[in-house]
Coordinates of C-alpha atoms and ligand atoms in Angstrom, one line a residue:
X1 CA -48.3 11.4 87.6
X2 CA -48.3 15.2 87.3
X3 CA -45.3 16.9 85.3
X4 CA -43.7 19.9 86.4
X5 CA -43.0 22.7 83.3
X6 CA -41.7 25.9 82.7
X7 CA -44.3 28.2 81.2
X8 CA -44.3 31.5 80.1
X9 CA -47.3 33.4 81.8
X10 CA -49.4 36.2 80.5
X11 CA -50.9 37.7 83.6
X12 CA -52.8 40.2 81.6
X13 CA -53.4 42.3 78.8
X14 CA -50.0 44.5 78.0
X15 CA -48.3 42.3 80.2
X16 CA -45.2 40.8 79.3
X17 CA -44.8 37.1 79.5
X18 CA -43.2 35.7 82.9
X19 CA -41.3 32.3 82.5
X20 CA -42.2 30.5 85.9
X21 CA -42.9 26.9 87.2
X22 CA -46.1 25.3 86.5
X23 CA -47.7 22.1 87.2
X24 CA -49.5 19.7 84.4
X25 CA -52.5 17.5 85.1
X26 CA -52.2 13.7 83.9
X27 CA -52.9 12.9 80.3
X28 CA -56.8 12.1 79.8
X29 CA -57.7 9.1 77.8
X30 CA -57.8 11.3 74.6
X31 CA -54.5 13.4 75.8
X32 CA -51.1 13.8 75.0
X33 CA -48.1 14.8 77.0
X34 CA -45.3 16.4 74.8
X35 CA -41.8 17.9 75.5
X36 CA -41.8 21.1 73.4
X37 CA -38.6 21.5 71.2
X38 CA -39.6 24.6 69.5
X39 CA -42.9 27.1 69.2
X40 CA -44.0 29.7 66.5
X41 CA -45.3 33.0 67.7
X42 CA -48.4 33.6 65.8
X43 CA -50.6 36.7 65.5
X44 CA -53.2 35.1 67.7
X45 CA -50.8 35.2 70.4
X46 CA -49.9 38.6 70.2
X47 CA -53.7 39.9 69.8
X48 CA -54.3 38.4 72.9
X49 CA -51.8 40.1 74.7
X50 CA -52.7 43.2 72.9
X51 CA -56.5 42.5 74.3
X52 CA -58.0 42.1 70.7
X53 CA -58.8 38.4 71.2
X54 CA -60.6 37.5 74.1
X55 CA -58.8 34.5 76.2
X56 CA -59.2 34.3 79.8
X57 CA -56.0 35.6 81.7
X58 CA -53.6 34.8 83.5
X59 CA -52.9 32.2 81.2
X60 CA -50.5 30.2 78.4
X61 CA -50.3 31.1 75.1
X62 CA -48.5 29.4 72.3
X63 CA -50.1 27.4 69.4
X64 CA -47.6 26.3 67.1
X65 CA -46.0 23.6 69.3
X66 CA -43.6 21.2 68.0
X67 CA -41.9 18.5 70.2
X68 CA -41.5 14.9 71.3
X69 CA -44.2 12.6 72.8
X70 CA -43.5 11.7 76.0
X71 CA -46.5 10.2 77.6
X72 CA -49.8 9.1 76.0
X73 CA -53.5 8.8 77.6
X74 CA -55.1 5.5 77.8
X75 CA -57.2 5.9 74.0
X76 CA -54.8 7.7 72.3
X77 CA -53.5 5.0 69.1
X78 CA -52.1 7.8 66.9
X79 CA -48.8 8.2 68.6
X80 CA -46.5 6.7 70.7
X81 CA -44.0 8.1 73.4
X82 CA -40.6 8.8 71.2
X83 CA -42.9 10.1 68.2
X84 CA -41.7 13.8 66.9
X85 CA -45.1 15.6 66.2
X86 CA -46.4 18.9 65.5
X87 CA -49.2 20.5 67.1
X88 CA -51.8 22.4 66.0
X89 CA -56.0 23.0 66.6
X90 CA -58.3 20.4 68.0
X91 CA -61.9 19.5 66.9
X92 CA -64.8 17.3 68.1
X93 CA -64.3 14.7 65.4
X94 CA -68.4 14.0 65.6
X95 CA -70.1 17.1 64.6
X96 CA -71.4 17.5 60.9
X97 CA -68.4 19.3 59.9
X98 CA -65.8 17.4 61.2
X99 CA -67.3 14.3 59.8
X100 CA -67.4 16.0 56.5
X101 CA -63.6 16.5 56.6
X102 CA -63.4 20.2 57.8
X103 CA -62.5 20.3 61.6
X104 CA -61.2 23.6 61.5
X105 CA -65.0 24.3 61.2
X106 CA -66.1 22.2 64.2
X107 CA -68.8 23.4 65.8
X108 CA -67.0 23.6 69.2
X109 CA -63.9 25.1 67.3
X110 CA -63.9 28.4 69.8
X111 CA -64.6 26.3 73.1
X112 CA -61.8 23.7 72.3
X113 CA -59.5 26.2 70.8
X114 CA -60.1 29.9 72.4
X115 CA -61.9 31.1 74.6
X116 CA -62.5 28.6 77.4
X117 CA -58.6 28.4 78.6
X118 CA -59.5 25.0 80.0
X119 CA -61.3 21.9 78.7
X120 CA -64.7 21.2 77.7
X121 CA -65.3 19.8 81.0
X122 CA -64.0 22.8 82.8
X123 CA -61.2 21.4 84.5
X124 CA -57.7 22.9 84.2
X125 CA -55.0 21.3 82.3
X126 CA -52.3 23.9 83.9
X127 CA -52.1 24.7 87.6
X128 CA -49.6 27.0 89.5
X129 CA -49.3 26.5 93.4
X130 CA -52.4 24.5 93.4
X131 CA -54.6 27.1 91.4
X132 CA -55.9 26.9 87.7
X133 CA -54.1 28.8 85.1
X134 CA -56.0 29.3 82.1
X135 CA -54.4 27.1 79.5
X136 CA -55.7 24.8 76.5
X137 CA -55.1 27.6 74.3
X138 CA -55.5 25.7 70.8
X139 CA -55.7 22.7 73.1
X140 CA -51.5 22.7 73.8
X141 CA -50.6 26.1 75.5
X142 CA -47.2 25.6 73.8
X143 CA -45.3 28.3 75.5
X144 CA -44.1 25.7 77.8
X145 CA -41.3 23.2 77.9
X146 CA -44.3 20.5 78.5
X147 CA -47.6 20.6 77.3
X148 CA -50.6 18.5 77.4
X149 CA -52.4 18.6 73.9
X150 CA -55.4 17.0 72.9
X151 CA -54.6 13.8 70.5
X152 CA -57.0 15.2 67.7
X153 CA -54.2 18.3 67.4
X154 CA -51.5 16.2 67.5
X155 CA -49.9 15.2 64.1
X156 CA -46.7 12.7 63.8
X157 CA -44.1 13.7 61.5
X158 CA -40.7 12.2 59.9
X159 CA -38.6 11.4 62.8
X160 CA -35.7 13.1 61.2
X161 CA -38.0 16.4 60.7
X162 CA -35.8 19.7 61.9
X163 CA -38.7 20.6 64.5
X164 CA -37.2 24.2 65.1
X165 CA -37.8 24.9 61.4
X166 CA -41.0 23.4 61.2
X167 CA -43.2 24.3 64.4
X168 CA -44.9 27.3 62.7
X169 CA -46.5 24.9 60.1
X170 CA -49.3 24.1 62.8
X171 CA -50.9 27.4 62.8
X172 CA -50.0 30.6 60.7
X173 CA -48.1 28.5 57.7
X174 CA -50.9 25.9 57.0
X175 CA -53.3 28.8 57.2
X176 CA -51.9 30.3 54.3
X177 CA -50.5 27.3 52.2
X178 CA -54.4 25.5 53.1
X179 CA -56.4 29.0 51.7
X180 CA -54.5 28.5 48.4
X181 CA -54.0 24.5 48.0
X182 CA -57.3 23.3 50.0
X183 CA -59.8 26.6 49.2
X184 CA -59.0 28.5 46.4
X185 CA -57.1 26.2 44.3
X186 CA -56.1 28.2 41.5
X187 CA -56.2 26.7 38.2
X188 CA -53.5 26.8 35.4
X189 CA -53.2 29.9 34.2
X190 CA -54.9 31.7 36.9
X191 CA -53.9 35.2 38.7
X192 CA -53.8 35.2 42.2
X193 CA -53.6 38.5 44.6
X194 CA -52.1 38.0 47.9
X195 CA -53.0 41.2 50.2
X196 CA -50.6 41.1 52.9
X197 CA -47.1 39.7 52.8
X198 CA -46.7 38.6 56.7
X199 CA -46.0 35.1 57.4
X200 CA -49.3 34.0 56.5
X201 CA -49.6 35.9 52.9
X202 CA -46.0 34.5 52.6
X203 CA -47.0 31.1 53.1
X204 CA -49.7 31.4 50.3
X205 CA -47.3 32.7 48.1
X206 CA -45.1 29.9 48.5
X207 CA -48.0 27.6 48.1
X208 CA -49.5 29.5 44.7
X209 CA -45.8 28.7 43.3
X210 CA -46.5 24.9 43.6
X211 CA -49.9 25.3 41.4
X212 CA -50.7 26.3 38.0
X213 CA -51.3 30.1 38.6
X214 CA -49.2 31.8 36.4
X215 CA -49.3 35.1 38.2
X216 CA -48.8 35.8 41.8
X217 CA -49.1 39.4 42.5
X218 CA -48.6 40.6 46.2
X219 CA -49.9 43.8 47.8
X220 CA -48.1 45.2 51.2
X221 CA -46.6 48.8 52.5
X222 CA -43.3 47.1 53.5
X223 CA -40.5 47.1 50.7
X224 CA -38.6 44.2 52.3
X225 CA -41.2 42.1 52.4
X226 CA -42.6 42.6 49.1
X227 CA -38.8 41.5 48.0
X228 CA -39.1 38.3 50.1
X229 CA -42.4 37.8 48.2
X230 CA -40.5 37.8 44.7
X231 CA -37.8 35.4 46.2
X232 CA -40.6 32.8 47.3
X233 CA -42.7 33.0 44.0
X234 CA -44.2 36.3 43.5
X235 CA -43.9 37.1 40.1
X236 CA -45.5 40.7 40.2
X237 CA -45.3 42.7 43.6
X238 CA -47.4 46.2 44.7
X239 CA -46.5 48.6 47.5
X240 CA -50.0 49.7 48.4
X241 CA -48.8 52.9 49.8
X242 CA -47.4 54.5 46.9
X243 CA -49.7 52.6 44.1
X244 CA -53.1 52.1 43.6
X245 CA -53.8 48.5 44.2
X246 CA -56.8 48.0 42.2
X247 CA -55.8 50.1 39.5
X248 CA -52.5 48.0 39.5
X249 CA -54.4 44.9 39.5
X250 CA -56.6 45.4 36.4
X251 CA -53.5 47.0 34.5
X252 CA -51.7 43.3 35.2
X253 CA -54.5 41.5 34.1
X254 CA -55.5 43.5 30.9
X255 CA -58.6 44.9 32.5
X256 CA -60.1 41.6 33.5
X257 CA -59.6 41.3 37.4
X258 CA -57.8 38.6 39.1
X259 CA -59.3 35.0 39.0
X260 CA -58.3 34.4 42.5
X261 CA -57.5 36.8 45.9
X262 CA -56.5 36.3 49.3
X263 CA -57.1 39.0 52.0
X264 CA -54.7 38.1 55.1
X265 CA -54.3 41.9 56.5
X266 CA -58.2 41.7 58.7
X267 CA -58.4 45.3 57.0
X268 CA -62.4 45.6 55.7
X269 CA -61.2 48.5 53.3
X270 CA -58.5 46.1 52.0
X271 CA -61.0 42.9 52.1
X272 CA -63.5 45.5 49.8
X273 CA -60.6 46.5 47.6
X274 CA -59.7 42.7 46.8
X275 CA -63.6 41.8 46.0
X276 CA -63.4 44.6 43.6
X277 CA -60.4 43.1 42.0
X278 CA -62.0 39.9 41.1
X279 CA -62.8 38.8 37.4
X280 CA -66.0 37.0 36.9
X281 CA -66.2 33.8 38.7
X282 CA -63.5 35.1 40.9
X283 CA -63.0 34.0 44.0
X284 CA -61.9 35.7 47.3
X285 CA -60.5 34.3 50.5
X286 CA -60.9 35.8 54.0
X287 CA -58.1 34.9 56.6
X288 CA -57.5 38.1 58.1
X289 CA -59.6 38.8 61.3
X290 CA -60.9 42.2 61.8
X291 CA -62.6 43.0 65.4
X292 CA -65.8 41.3 66.2
X293 CA -68.9 42.5 64.3
X294 CA -66.6 44.3 61.3
X295 CA -68.7 44.4 58.2
X296 CA -67.4 45.0 54.6
X297 CA -69.3 46.3 51.6
X298 CA -69.9 44.6 48.6
X299 CA -71.7 45.7 45.4
X300 CA -74.3 42.7 45.1
X301 CA -74.7 43.4 41.3
X302 CA -71.0 43.1 40.8
X303 CA -70.9 39.8 42.9
X304 CA -73.7 38.1 40.6
X305 CA -71.1 37.3 37.9
X306 CA -70.2 34.0 39.7
X307 CA -67.6 35.9 42.3
X308 CA -67.2 34.3 45.5
X309 CA -66.3 35.5 48.5
X310 CA -64.9 32.6 51.2
X311 CA -64.0 33.0 54.8
X312 CA -61.3 30.7 55.7
X313 CA -59.8 29.3 59.0
X314 CA -56.7 27.0 59.5
X315 CA -56.6 26.6 55.8
X316 CA -59.6 24.4 55.8
X317 CA -56.9 21.7 56.8
X318 CA -57.0 18.6 58.3
X319 CA -53.6 18.7 60.4
X320 CA -52.8 15.1 60.1
X321 CA -53.3 15.0 56.6
X322 CA -51.9 18.5 55.5
X323 CA -49.3 18.8 57.9
X324 CA -46.7 15.8 56.8
X325 CA -47.2 17.1 53.0
X326 CA -46.0 20.3 53.9
X327 CA -43.2 18.8 56.0
X328 CA -42.5 16.7 53.1
X329 CA -42.2 19.8 50.8
X330 CA -40.1 21.9 52.8
X331 CA -37.5 18.8 53.0
X332 CA -37.9 18.8 49.3
X333 CA -36.4 22.6 49.4
X334 CA -40.0 23.2 47.7
X335 CA -41.6 25.1 49.9
X336 CA -38.6 27.5 51.6
X337 CA -40.1 28.3 55.0
X338 CA -36.6 29.1 56.5
X339 CA -36.5 32.3 54.9
X340 CA -39.2 33.9 57.2
X341 CA -38.0 32.3 60.4
X342 CA -35.9 34.3 63.1
X343 CA -34.7 31.6 66.1
X344 CA -34.8 32.9 69.6
X345 CA -34.5 30.9 73.0
X346 CA -37.4 30.7 75.3
X347 CA -36.1 33.0 77.5
X348 CA -35.8 35.8 75.0
X349 CA -40.2 35.5 74.5
X350 CA -40.4 39.0 75.0
X351 CA -37.8 40.2 72.5
X352 CA -39.7 37.6 70.0
X353 CA -42.9 39.1 70.7
X354 CA -41.7 42.6 70.3
X355 CA -39.7 42.0 67.3
X356 CA -42.8 40.5 65.7
X357 CA -44.9 43.2 66.8
X358 CA -42.5 46.0 65.3
X359 CA -42.7 44.1 62.3
X360 CA -38.7 43.5 62.1
X361 CA -39.0 39.8 62.0
X362 CA -41.8 37.8 60.0
X363 CA -42.0 34.3 61.9
X364 CA -40.1 34.1 65.3
X365 CA -39.8 30.3 66.6
X366 CA -38.6 29.8 70.2
X367 CA -36.5 26.8 70.9
X368 CA -36.1 25.1 74.2
X369 CA -33.1 23.3 74.5
X370 CA -31.7 25.1 77.4
X371 CA -34.6 23.8 79.5
X372 CA -34.1 20.1 78.9
Ligands
LIG1 ZN1 -66.4 19.2 65.3
LIG2 ZN1 -52.5 31.0 64.8

């Protein structure tokens, strides 16, 4: 039983998304067919469209899907038809890193989620007029009203949860919140500096507000974003266009430097500034992805006082553990995700992408009601 779906195909770099009919393959034993109700638009989708991130085209992007399970493969026991689910990245489950509880560092991460555009065995999950279309983007390709997702990327959530609000948890929000709660883990009394007040940075701020950090400092170039950062829990904000961020951070910490820093912009210059802002024993998390092969300068002697630089993908989260926790925090009103979301119809996907690119909206979420 193949499934007919409406999908937004990206035919090439710098092209618009084009909504068209496609056919989905039957679910394999480890796959789940999901009827999508909402999908977030993440920087990685826009990065592929802009040609910064390699993904074979024509293809179907989208990797913050949310919806209802329609059918499951013969080997799937984690969800059943009718379950509400959030979709996130996939992993192999058997490599050393997966077994150690770090599926975002799966040795097959790139092949399973990003560069292949197909299943690991080379087969296509999506076809159009009998020809394969690249899909399997983060093992979902959720810019479509039905998707085939790897069961390892599927997380069952509260049947009452509002998926149109929660879809972005699967990538961007998990990334920022997980960097703070799973990796940096700021101790009571710590000072966290967040570089960049985009959706990932602001998710980090909301997470830090749940920690014992007594000072959460956010740097960005856009005042409206800094204002929102304050609303979400930042204690101090710095417009790094008009103020020297490094100097400001040392002034705010009486010359000590910060105990924790998070770089979300992808700028190697900002990353170097963030490293320079660390106090002894300070930890810098790098999330932003600059172009492949980028390097940053570090003063080795400065780093010898126990300072650490840690690269972080997907918040080092195990989605099935972390996403339900975030859902509960949102429902309790302790993680006010709704303040950064703008809703669009699926057929407005190009408007959503343009607005995100222009910085007019923080986190567009597409909704699919009209298509079901
Ligand atoms: Zn693995
Ligand atoms: Zn993403």
